[in-house]
Coordinates of C-alpha atoms in Angstrom, one line a residue:
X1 CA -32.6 -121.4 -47.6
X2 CA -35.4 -120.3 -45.3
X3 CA -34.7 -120.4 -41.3
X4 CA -37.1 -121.1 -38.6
X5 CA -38.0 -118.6 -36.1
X6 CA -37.3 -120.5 -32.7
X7 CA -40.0 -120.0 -29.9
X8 CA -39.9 -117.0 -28.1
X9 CA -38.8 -117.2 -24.8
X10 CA -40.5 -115.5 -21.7
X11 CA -38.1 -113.2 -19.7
X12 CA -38.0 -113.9 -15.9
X13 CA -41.1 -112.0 -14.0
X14 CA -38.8 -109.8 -12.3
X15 CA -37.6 -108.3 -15.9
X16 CA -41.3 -108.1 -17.2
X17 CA -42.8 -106.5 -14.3
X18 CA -43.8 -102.4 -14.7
X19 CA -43.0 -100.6 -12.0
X20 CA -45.8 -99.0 -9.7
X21 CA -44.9 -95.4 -9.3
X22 CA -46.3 -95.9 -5.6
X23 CA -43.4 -98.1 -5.5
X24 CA -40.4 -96.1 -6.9
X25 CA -37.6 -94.7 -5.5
X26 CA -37.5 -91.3 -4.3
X27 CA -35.7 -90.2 -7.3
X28 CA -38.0 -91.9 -9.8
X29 CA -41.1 -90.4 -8.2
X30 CA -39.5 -87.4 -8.4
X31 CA -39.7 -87.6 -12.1
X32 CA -43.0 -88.5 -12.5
X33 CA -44.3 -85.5 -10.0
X34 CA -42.2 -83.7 -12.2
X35 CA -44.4 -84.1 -15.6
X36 CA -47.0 -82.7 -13.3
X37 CA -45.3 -79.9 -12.4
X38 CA -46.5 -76.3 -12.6
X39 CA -45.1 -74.6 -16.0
X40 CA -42.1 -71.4 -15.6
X41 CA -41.6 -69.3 -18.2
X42 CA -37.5 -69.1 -19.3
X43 CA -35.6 -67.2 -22.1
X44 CA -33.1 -68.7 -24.1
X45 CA -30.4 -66.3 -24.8
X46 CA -29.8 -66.2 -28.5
X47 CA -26.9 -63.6 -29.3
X48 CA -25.0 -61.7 -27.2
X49 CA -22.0 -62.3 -24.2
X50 CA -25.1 -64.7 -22.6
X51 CA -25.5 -66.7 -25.8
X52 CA -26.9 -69.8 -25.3
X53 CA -27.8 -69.6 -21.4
X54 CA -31.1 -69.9 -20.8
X55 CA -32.8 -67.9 -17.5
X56 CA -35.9 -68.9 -15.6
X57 CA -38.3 -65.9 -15.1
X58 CA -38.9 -67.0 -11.5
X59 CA -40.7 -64.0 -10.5
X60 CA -44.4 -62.9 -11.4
X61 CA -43.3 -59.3 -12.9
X62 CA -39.8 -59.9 -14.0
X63 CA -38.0 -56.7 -15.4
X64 CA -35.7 -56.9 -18.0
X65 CA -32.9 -54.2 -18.6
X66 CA -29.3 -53.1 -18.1
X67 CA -29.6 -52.8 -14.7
X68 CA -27.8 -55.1 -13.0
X69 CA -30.5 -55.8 -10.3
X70 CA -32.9 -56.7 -13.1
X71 CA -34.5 -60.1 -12.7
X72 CA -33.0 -60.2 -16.3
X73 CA -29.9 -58.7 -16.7
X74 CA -28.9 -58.1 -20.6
X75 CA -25.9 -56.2 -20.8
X76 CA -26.3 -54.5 -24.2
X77 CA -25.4 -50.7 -24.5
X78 CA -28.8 -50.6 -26.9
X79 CA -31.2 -52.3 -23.6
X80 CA -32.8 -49.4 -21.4
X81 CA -31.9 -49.7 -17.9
X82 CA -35.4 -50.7 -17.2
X83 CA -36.3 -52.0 -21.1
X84 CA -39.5 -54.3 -20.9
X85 CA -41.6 -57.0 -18.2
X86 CA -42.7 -59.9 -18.5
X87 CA -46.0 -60.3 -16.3
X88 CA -47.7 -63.3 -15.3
X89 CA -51.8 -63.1 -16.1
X90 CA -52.6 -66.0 -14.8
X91 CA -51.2 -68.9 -16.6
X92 CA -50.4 -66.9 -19.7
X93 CA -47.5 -64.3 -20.0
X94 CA -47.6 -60.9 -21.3
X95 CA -44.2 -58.9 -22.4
X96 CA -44.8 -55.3 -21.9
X97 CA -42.6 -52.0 -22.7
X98 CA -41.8 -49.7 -20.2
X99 CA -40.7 -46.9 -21.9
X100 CA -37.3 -48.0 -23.5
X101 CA -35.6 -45.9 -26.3
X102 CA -35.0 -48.4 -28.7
X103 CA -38.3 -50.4 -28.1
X104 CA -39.1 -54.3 -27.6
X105 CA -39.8 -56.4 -30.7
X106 CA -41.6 -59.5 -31.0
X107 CA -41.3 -61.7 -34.3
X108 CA -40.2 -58.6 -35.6
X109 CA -42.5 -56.1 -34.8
X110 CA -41.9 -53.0 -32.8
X111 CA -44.6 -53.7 -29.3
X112 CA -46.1 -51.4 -26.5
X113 CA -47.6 -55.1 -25.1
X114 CA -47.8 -58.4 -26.6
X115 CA -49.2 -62.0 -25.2
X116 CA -46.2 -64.2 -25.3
X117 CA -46.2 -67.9 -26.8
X118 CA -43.7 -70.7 -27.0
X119 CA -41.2 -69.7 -29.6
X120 CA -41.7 -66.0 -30.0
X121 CA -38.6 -64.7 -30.3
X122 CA -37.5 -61.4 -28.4
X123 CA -35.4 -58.5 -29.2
X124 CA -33.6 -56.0 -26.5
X125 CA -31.3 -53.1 -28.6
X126 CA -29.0 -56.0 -30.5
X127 CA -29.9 -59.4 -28.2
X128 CA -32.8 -62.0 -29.3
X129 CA -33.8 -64.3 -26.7
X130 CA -36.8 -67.2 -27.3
X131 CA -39.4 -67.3 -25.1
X132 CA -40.2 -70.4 -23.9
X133 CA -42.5 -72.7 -21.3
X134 CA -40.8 -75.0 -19.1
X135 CA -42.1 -77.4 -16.5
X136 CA -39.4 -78.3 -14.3
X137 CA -38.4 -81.6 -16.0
X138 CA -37.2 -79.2 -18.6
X139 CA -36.3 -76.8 -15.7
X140 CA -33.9 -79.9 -14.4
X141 CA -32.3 -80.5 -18.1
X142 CA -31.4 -77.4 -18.6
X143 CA -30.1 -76.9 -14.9
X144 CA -28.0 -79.9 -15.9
X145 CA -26.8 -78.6 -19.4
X146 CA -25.7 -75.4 -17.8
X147 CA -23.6 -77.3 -15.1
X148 CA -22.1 -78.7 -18.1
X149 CA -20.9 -75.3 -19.8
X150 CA -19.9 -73.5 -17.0
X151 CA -18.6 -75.7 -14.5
X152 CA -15.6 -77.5 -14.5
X153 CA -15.3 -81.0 -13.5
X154 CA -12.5 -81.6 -11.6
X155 CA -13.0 -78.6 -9.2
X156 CA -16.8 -77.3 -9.0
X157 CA -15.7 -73.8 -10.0
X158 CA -16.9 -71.9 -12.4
X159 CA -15.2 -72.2 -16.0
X160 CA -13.8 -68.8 -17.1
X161 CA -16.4 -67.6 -20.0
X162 CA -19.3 -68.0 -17.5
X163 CA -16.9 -66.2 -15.0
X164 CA -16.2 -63.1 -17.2
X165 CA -19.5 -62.8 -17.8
X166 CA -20.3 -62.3 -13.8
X167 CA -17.1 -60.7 -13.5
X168 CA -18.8 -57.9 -15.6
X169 CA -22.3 -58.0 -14.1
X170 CA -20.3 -57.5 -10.6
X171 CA -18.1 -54.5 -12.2
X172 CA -21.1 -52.5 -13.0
X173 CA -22.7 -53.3 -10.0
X174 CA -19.6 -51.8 -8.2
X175 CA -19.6 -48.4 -11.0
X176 CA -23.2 -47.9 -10.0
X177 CA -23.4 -48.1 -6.3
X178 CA -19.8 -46.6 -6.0
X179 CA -18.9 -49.9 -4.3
X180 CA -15.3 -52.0 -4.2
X181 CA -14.6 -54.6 -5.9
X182 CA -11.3 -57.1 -5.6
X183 CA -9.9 -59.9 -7.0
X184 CA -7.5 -62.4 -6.6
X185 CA -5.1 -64.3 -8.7
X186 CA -4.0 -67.5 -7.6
X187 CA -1.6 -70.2 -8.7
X188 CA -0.7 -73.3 -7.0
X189 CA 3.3 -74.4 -6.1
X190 CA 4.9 -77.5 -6.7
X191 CA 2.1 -78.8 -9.2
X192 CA 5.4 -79.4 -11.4
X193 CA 6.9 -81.4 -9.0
X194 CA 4.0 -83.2 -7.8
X195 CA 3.8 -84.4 -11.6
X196 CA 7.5 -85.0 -12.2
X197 CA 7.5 -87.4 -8.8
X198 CA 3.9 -89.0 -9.1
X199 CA 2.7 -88.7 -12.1
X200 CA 0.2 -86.3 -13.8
X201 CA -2.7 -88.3 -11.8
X202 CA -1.5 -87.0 -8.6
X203 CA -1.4 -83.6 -9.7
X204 CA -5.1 -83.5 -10.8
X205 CA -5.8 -85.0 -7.6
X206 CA -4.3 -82.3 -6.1
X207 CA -5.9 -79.6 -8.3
X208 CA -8.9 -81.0 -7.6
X209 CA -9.0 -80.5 -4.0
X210 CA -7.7 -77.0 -4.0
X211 CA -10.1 -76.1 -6.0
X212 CA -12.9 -77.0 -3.7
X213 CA -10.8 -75.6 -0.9
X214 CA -11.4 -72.3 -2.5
X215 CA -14.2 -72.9 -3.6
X216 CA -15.6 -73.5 0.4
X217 CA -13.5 -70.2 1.4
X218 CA -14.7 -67.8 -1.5
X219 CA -17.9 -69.2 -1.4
X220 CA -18.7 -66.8 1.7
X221 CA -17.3 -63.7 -0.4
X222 CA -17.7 -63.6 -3.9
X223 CA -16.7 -66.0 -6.4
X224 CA -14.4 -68.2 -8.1
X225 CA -13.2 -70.0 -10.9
X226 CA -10.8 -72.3 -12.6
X227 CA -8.8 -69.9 -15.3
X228 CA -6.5 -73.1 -16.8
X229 CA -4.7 -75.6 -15.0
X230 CA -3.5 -75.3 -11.5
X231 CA -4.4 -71.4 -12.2
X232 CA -7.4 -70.1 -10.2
X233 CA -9.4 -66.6 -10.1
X234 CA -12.0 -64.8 -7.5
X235 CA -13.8 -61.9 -7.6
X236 CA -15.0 -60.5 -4.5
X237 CA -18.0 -57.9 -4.3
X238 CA -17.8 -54.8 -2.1
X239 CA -14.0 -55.9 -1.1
X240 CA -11.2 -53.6 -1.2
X241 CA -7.8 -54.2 -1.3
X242 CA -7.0 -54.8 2.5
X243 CA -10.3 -57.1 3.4
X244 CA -9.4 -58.7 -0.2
X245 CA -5.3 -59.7 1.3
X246 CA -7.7 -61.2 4.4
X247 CA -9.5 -63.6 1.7
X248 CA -6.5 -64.3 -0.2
X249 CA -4.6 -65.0 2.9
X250 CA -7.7 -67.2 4.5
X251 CA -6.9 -69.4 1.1
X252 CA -3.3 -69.4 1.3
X253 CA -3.5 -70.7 5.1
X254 CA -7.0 -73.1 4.3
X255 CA -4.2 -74.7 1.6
X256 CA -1.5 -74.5 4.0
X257 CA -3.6 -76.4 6.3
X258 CA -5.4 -79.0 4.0
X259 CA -4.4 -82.6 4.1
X260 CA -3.4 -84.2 0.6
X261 CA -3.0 -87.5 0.6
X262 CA -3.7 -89.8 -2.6
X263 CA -2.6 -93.6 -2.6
X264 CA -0.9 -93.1 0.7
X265 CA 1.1 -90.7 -0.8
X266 CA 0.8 -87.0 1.1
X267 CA 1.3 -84.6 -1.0
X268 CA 2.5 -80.9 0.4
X269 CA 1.4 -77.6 -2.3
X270 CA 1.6 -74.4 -1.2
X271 CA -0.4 -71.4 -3.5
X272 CA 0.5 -68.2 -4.6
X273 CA -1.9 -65.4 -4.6
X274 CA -2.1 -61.3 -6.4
X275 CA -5.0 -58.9 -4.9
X276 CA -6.0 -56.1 -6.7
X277 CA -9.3 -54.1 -6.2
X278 CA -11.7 -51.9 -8.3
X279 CA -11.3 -48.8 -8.2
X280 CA -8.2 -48.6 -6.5
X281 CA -5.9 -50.4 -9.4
X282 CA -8.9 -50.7 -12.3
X283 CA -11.5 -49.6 -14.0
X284 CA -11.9 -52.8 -16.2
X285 CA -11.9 -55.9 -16.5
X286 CA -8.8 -56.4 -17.8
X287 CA -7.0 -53.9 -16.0
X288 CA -8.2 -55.7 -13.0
X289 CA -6.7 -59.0 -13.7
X290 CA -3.6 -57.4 -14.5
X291 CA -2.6 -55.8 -11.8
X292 CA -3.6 -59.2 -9.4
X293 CA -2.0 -61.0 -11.9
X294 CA 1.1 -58.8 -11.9
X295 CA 0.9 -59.3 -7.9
X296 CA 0.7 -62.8 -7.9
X297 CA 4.2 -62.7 -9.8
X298 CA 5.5 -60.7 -7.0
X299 CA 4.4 -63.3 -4.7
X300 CA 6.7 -65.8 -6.8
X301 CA 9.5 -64.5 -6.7
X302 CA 9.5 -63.1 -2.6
X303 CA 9.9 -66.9 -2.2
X304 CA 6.1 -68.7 -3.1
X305 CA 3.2 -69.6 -1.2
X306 CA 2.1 -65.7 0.4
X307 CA -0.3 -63.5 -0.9
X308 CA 1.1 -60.0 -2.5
X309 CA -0.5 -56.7 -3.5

């Protein structure tokens, strides 16, 4: 049995019409100047602690090297301190080697200098990173993407894996201009009870918000990051362990002080909080958040919500 296609029925105007880009909203002529948009070169981390970030070269001449004031920072004991560049000639890019003892390959082949093209892919010692042309629409999706694997939702910090990997950028920045370096561990009190009285929504809420309370006061120092659950860490360059207590008491009295309320319900956590500092306690890393984390225990069991060393 064969059907009969009905007439076709014309859509209201208003759904039919096509937008005049004159017309749009801020937002949606931002996109379209955004397709216009002058091209930035970017690499896309390939293996390696960085896998899968992707930096924009946002200077002309951006070195690339160990050193941690590189405008590309690849922390690879095989990268020279000052490895390669990447030059700007005019609308084309150029990678060029400055001297490094393991040399720069491109698509597999050793290079003194080499015009770049979408795609080619880059090695530094044991790291390959794709070069590749972005305009900023791009620029904004991968801006986006990034917020996405290294921010965490529910309080704006940084996750921990993109936190380690600063955390060691900032460590040997601090072993190579013989600077300080501290850290705090934090934890908030009464999350348990908050959850057992409220429910587990209240105690998000509450995580939520502390979060972005240290967020605002580490945000002047260093920074900070969400290490699992009601758990937080900081790091704090050129701190030792006296102006790093100062910080970790500035969050301890900013929590003190901050008003949670959620469904009319006030809600009252206090924080606990461990300093330690490089070089004092630490060489590491590891050793670092140790001996914070070790403190922040000590601030447990004096009694809760004070910051220890």
């Amino acid at each position: 049995m064969t059907g009969r296609r009905g007439k076709r029925r014309r859509p209201p105007e208003a759904v039919t019409a096509t937008l005049r880009l004159e017309d749009a909203t801020p937002y949606q002529q931002e996109i379209a100047r955004s397709v216009r948009a002058q091209y930035r070169p970017a690499l896309l981390v390939m293996s390696g602690h960085r896998m899968g970030e992707k930096i924009l070269v946002e200077d002309s001449n951006a070195v690339i090297g160990r050193d941690p004031d590189a405008e590309v920072c690849i922390d690879d004991a095989g990268v020279s301190w000052e490895h390669a560049r990447i030059e700007d000639q005019g609308g084309s890019w150029s990678l060029i080697d400055m001297g490094s003892t393991n040399g720069t390959v491109v698509n597999g082949d050793k290079v003194e200098e080499k015009p770049l093209n979408h795609g080619d892919k880059l090695v530094f010692g044991t790291t390959m990173v794709r070069f590749e042309i972005q305009d900023a629409a791009d620029q904004a999706f991968d801006e986006f993407v990034t917020r996405l694997l290294n921010v965490d939702d529910l309080t704006g910090l940084y996750l921990r894996r993109r936190f380690d990997a600063e955390l060691k950028q900032l460590l040997m920045r601090a072993n190579v201009d013989h600077q300080h370096l501290g850290m705090l561990v934090m934890d908030l009190d009464g999350i348990k009870a908050i959850n057992d009285a409220n429910g587990h929504e209240f105690g998000a809420f509450t995580i939520s918000h502390a979060g972005k309370v240290i967020g605002e006061v580490v945000g002047k120092h260093g920074i900070a990051c969400r290490w699992g659950g009601d758990e937080f860490l900081a790091a704090l360059p050129g701190y030792d362990l006296e102006r790093t207590l100062v910080v970790g008491e500035e969050i301890r009295a900013a929590i003190s002080a901050h008003h949670f309320e959620h469904d009319e319900v006030v809600l009252h956590p206090g924080i606990s909080v461990g300093a330690s500092a490089y070089p004092e306690h630490a060489a590491d890393a590891e050793s670092l958040f140790r001996a914070a984390d070790e403190a922040m225990y000590r601030a447990k069991r004096a009694g809760k919500d004070r910051v220890s060393r």
